Each structure stands twice: as structure tokens, then as C-alpha cells.
Amino acid sequence: MGMVSTREQRRRAARGSRQALLVTVLALAWARLWRRPVRFDETAGIFVAVGVPLGAVRAGTSYAGVYLARREPDAAMLRHEAVHAEQWARHGLSFPFRYWLEELRHRGSRNRFEIEAGLEDGDYAG
């Protein structure tokens, strides 16, 4: 199988959503501004940037198709974050507002977006 272009990786990470693509491109620029290495995880279909000083909450935060992580994620965490990429694609630019409203009502492991993404994979169960 040949090399996949960065453009195709961005499209894949955004799950075909134009709004998610915009956020993906901005998050990639943010990671590169901090000179953090960025890689594309083929299995999860998302970009991963480890050690970005601002922008990661908890173990890390997904901005559409980009996961800004505090430390290198394992396969389970990448599965969890891939679901968040799907949520970004489904809800577009309204997703962060929906997420944080849900977080205000139901914190952490009770947040429906975290439940959908998989509590165990996201290290909430335990």
C-alpha cells in the first residue's frame, strides 16, 4: 500500500466533516506552533501530539481529529479518542459546547459523551 498524503489523513481524521476538518487543521497548527511532534495513528484514524503545554485537559483532549495528549496514549485511549473524533464530526462546531454543558450536569464518568466513547478505554472506570 502506498503512502497516504497528509491531506488524505486530515480528511480521514475529520471523518468527512468540513467543520471537524477546520478544527483538525487548527489543532495541528497549534501542536506545531509548540514544536511538538505530530503523528497519524492509522488504526484510530486520528493525529496524536504529545506534550503540548496548553490545550490538554485530564489525560488529553481531542479537537476533532487531533488528540493533544499529556503522555503517549495506549491503544485503548486511542480507541476512546477516535469516538470523540466521530462525535466532533457528528456535531460539528457545536460539539465542545454540548460536551461542556453535559460535563456541567454529569461530570466525568457520568458524561454521556464519555460513556459513548467507552469509560474503560478512557480510563474512567477503575
mmCIF file of C-alpha atoms in Angstrom:
data_model
loop_
_atom_site.group_PDB
_atom_site.id
_atom_site.type_symbol
_atom_site.label_atom_id
_atom_site.label_comp_id
_atom_site.label_asym_id
_atom_site.label_seq_id
_atom_site.Cartn_x
_atom_site.Cartn_y
_atom_site.Cartn_z
ATOM 1 C CA MET A 1 0.000 0.000 0.000
ATOM 2 C CA GLY A 2 1.397 3.415 -0.976
ATOM 3 C CA MET A 3 1.959 6.473 1.141
ATOM 4 C CA VAL A 4 -1.167 8.369 2.152
ATOM 5 C CA SER A 5 -0.982 12.141 1.791
ATOM 6 C CA THR A 6 -1.280 14.455 4.766
ATOM 7 C CA ARG A 7 -4.346 15.927 3.086
ATOM 8 C CA GLU A 8 -5.994 12.494 2.986
ATOM 9 C CA GLN A 9 -5.040 11.896 6.640
ATOM 10 C CA ARG A 10 -6.664 15.206 7.634
ATOM 11 C CA ARG A 11 -9.830 14.285 5.720
ATOM 12 C CA ARG A 12 -9.888 10.866 7.360
ATOM 13 C CA ALA A 13 -9.277 12.304 10.841
ATOM 14 C CA ALA A 14 -12.158 14.764 10.314
ATOM 15 C CA ARG A 15 -14.467 11.879 9.302
ATOM 16 C CA GLY A 16 -15.598 13.786 6.197
ATOM 17 C CA SER A 17 -16.965 16.742 8.193
ATOM 18 C CA ARG A 18 -15.937 20.198 6.979
ATOM 19 C CA GLN A 19 -16.394 21.695 10.438
ATOM 20 C CA ALA A 20 -14.301 18.927 12.005
ATOM 21 C CA LEU A 21 -11.686 19.459 9.279
ATOM 22 C CA LEU A 22 -11.407 23.129 10.223
ATOM 23 C CA VAL A 23 -10.862 22.227 13.893
ATOM 24 C CA THR A 24 -8.407 19.470 12.919
ATOM 25 C CA VAL A 25 -6.297 21.884 10.861
ATOM 26 C CA LEU A 26 -6.302 24.468 13.678
ATOM 27 C CA ALA A 27 -5.338 21.861 16.294
ATOM 28 C CA LEU A 28 -2.495 20.610 14.091
ATOM 29 C CA ALA A 29 -1.256 24.184 13.710
ATOM 30 C CA TRP A 30 -1.445 24.636 17.498
ATOM 31 C CA ALA A 31 0.648 21.499 18.109
ATOM 32 C CA ARG A 32 3.206 22.564 15.515
ATOM 33 C CA LEU A 33 3.355 26.084 16.963
ATOM 34 C CA TRP A 34 4.605 24.447 20.180
ATOM 35 C CA ARG A 35 7.043 22.381 18.080
ATOM 36 C CA ARG A 36 5.546 19.117 19.256
ATOM 37 C CA PRO A 37 5.889 16.032 17.070
ATOM 38 C CA VAL A 38 2.625 15.022 15.430
ATOM 39 C CA ARG A 39 1.902 11.538 14.136
ATOM 40 C CA PHE A 40 -1.084 9.963 12.428
ATOM 41 C CA ASP A 41 -2.381 6.783 14.045
ATOM 42 C CA GLU A 42 -3.670 4.582 11.209
ATOM 43 C CA THR A 43 -5.764 2.333 13.446
ATOM 44 C CA ALA A 44 -7.641 5.124 15.250
ATOM 45 C CA GLY A 45 -7.607 7.436 12.245
ATOM 46 C CA ILE A 46 -6.549 10.454 14.319
ATOM 47 C CA PHE A 47 -3.485 12.624 14.771
ATOM 48 C CA VAL A 48 -1.650 12.480 18.097
ATOM 49 C CA ALA A 49 0.531 15.228 19.568
ATOM 50 C CA VAL A 50 2.144 14.541 22.937
ATOM 51 C CA GLY A 51 3.298 17.219 25.343
ATOM 52 C CA VAL A 52 1.524 20.312 24.032
ATOM 53 C CA PRO A 53 1.690 22.619 27.085
ATOM 54 C CA LEU A 54 -1.729 24.239 26.628
ATOM 55 C CA GLY A 55 -4.866 22.587 25.334
ATOM 56 C CA ALA A 56 -4.929 19.195 27.053
ATOM 57 C CA VAL A 57 -7.373 18.552 29.906
ATOM 58 C CA ARG A 58 -7.270 15.351 32.003
ATOM 59 C CA ALA A 59 -5.067 12.803 30.168
ATOM 60 C CA GLY A 60 -5.573 14.754 26.960
ATOM 61 C CA THR A 61 -8.199 16.411 24.793
ATOM 62 C CA SER A 62 -9.498 15.717 21.302
ATOM 63 C CA TYR A 63 -10.016 18.622 18.974
ATOM 64 C CA ALA A 64 -11.871 16.908 16.124
ATOM 65 C CA GLY A 65 -9.271 14.608 14.531
ATOM 66 C CA VAL A 66 -6.353 15.623 16.757
ATOM 67 C CA TYR A 67 -5.640 14.238 20.222
ATOM 68 C CA LEU A 68 -3.458 16.537 22.332
ATOM 69 C CA ALA A 69 -2.087 14.173 24.964
ATOM 70 C CA ARG A 70 -0.143 14.751 28.147
ATOM 71 C CA ARG A 71 1.657 11.414 27.645
ATOM 72 C CA GLU A 72 1.882 8.790 24.904
ATOM 73 C CA PRO A 73 -1.558 7.106 24.678
ATOM 74 C CA ASP A 74 -2.106 3.360 24.598
ATOM 75 C CA ALA A 75 -4.384 1.558 22.118
ATOM 76 C CA ALA A 76 -7.396 1.746 24.458
ATOM 77 C CA MET A 77 -7.084 5.516 24.840
ATOM 78 C CA LEU A 78 -6.773 5.908 21.074
ATOM 79 C CA ARG A 79 -9.998 3.904 20.594
ATOM 80 C CA HIS A 80 -11.682 6.232 23.112
ATOM 81 C CA GLU A 81 -10.400 9.365 21.376
ATOM 82 C CA ALA A 82 -11.421 8.026 17.952
ATOM 83 C CA VAL A 83 -15.023 8.003 19.205
ATOM 84 C CA HIS A 84 -14.609 11.645 20.245
ATOM 85 C CA ALA A 85 -13.461 12.363 16.665
ATOM 86 C CA GLU A 86 -16.730 10.780 15.479
ATOM 87 C CA GLN A 87 -18.650 12.984 17.930
ATOM 88 C CA TRP A 88 -16.905 16.088 16.577
ATOM 89 C CA ALA A 89 -17.863 15.036 13.033
ATOM 90 C CA ARG A 90 -21.470 14.373 14.053
ATOM 91 C CA HIS A 91 -21.993 17.619 15.998
ATOM 92 C CA GLY A 92 -19.516 19.929 14.278
ATOM 93 C CA LEU A 93 -18.598 23.191 15.937
ATOM 94 C CA SER A 94 -21.376 22.752 18.496
ATOM 95 C CA PHE A 95 -19.635 19.696 19.990
ATOM 96 C CA PRO A 96 -17.457 21.480 22.580
ATOM 97 C CA PHE A 97 -20.497 23.382 23.851
ATOM 98 C CA ARG A 98 -22.582 20.215 24.010
ATOM 99 C CA TYR A 99 -19.743 18.397 25.759
ATOM 100 C CA TRP A 100 -19.177 21.051 28.419
ATOM 101 C CA LEU A 101 -22.906 21.502 29.090
ATOM 102 C CA GLU A 102 -23.085 17.751 29.629
ATOM 103 C CA GLU A 103 -19.969 17.957 31.820
ATOM 104 C CA LEU A 104 -21.601 20.632 33.981
ATOM 105 C CA ARG A 105 -24.603 18.358 34.546
ATOM 106 C CA HIS A 106 -22.840 14.985 34.634
ATOM 107 C CA ARG A 107 -19.126 15.083 35.411
ATOM 108 C CA GLY A 108 -16.544 12.597 34.206
ATOM 109 C CA SER A 109 -17.799 9.028 34.055
ATOM 110 C CA ARG A 110 -21.437 10.191 34.001
ATOM 111 C CA ASN A 111 -20.941 12.372 30.895
ATOM 112 C CA ARG A 112 -22.860 10.746 28.011
ATOM 113 C CA PHE A 113 -20.106 11.591 25.517
ATOM 114 C CA GLU A 114 -17.544 9.820 27.703
ATOM 115 C CA ILE A 115 -19.896 6.868 28.167
ATOM 116 C CA GLU A 116 -20.303 6.587 24.385
ATOM 117 C CA ALA A 117 -16.521 6.785 23.922
ATOM 118 C CA GLY A 118 -16.008 3.949 26.408
ATOM 119 C CA LEU A 119 -15.296 4.585 30.065
ATOM 120 C CA GLU A 120 -12.789 1.772 30.442
ATOM 121 C CA ASP A 121 -10.874 2.765 27.299
ATOM 122 C CA GLY A 122 -10.842 6.375 28.511
ATOM 123 C CA ASP A 123 -9.515 5.314 31.923
ATOM 124 C CA TYR A 124 -12.674 6.432 33.746
ATOM 125 C CA ALA A 125 -13.550 3.014 35.138
ATOM 126 C CA GLY A 126 -11.307 1.944 37.852
#
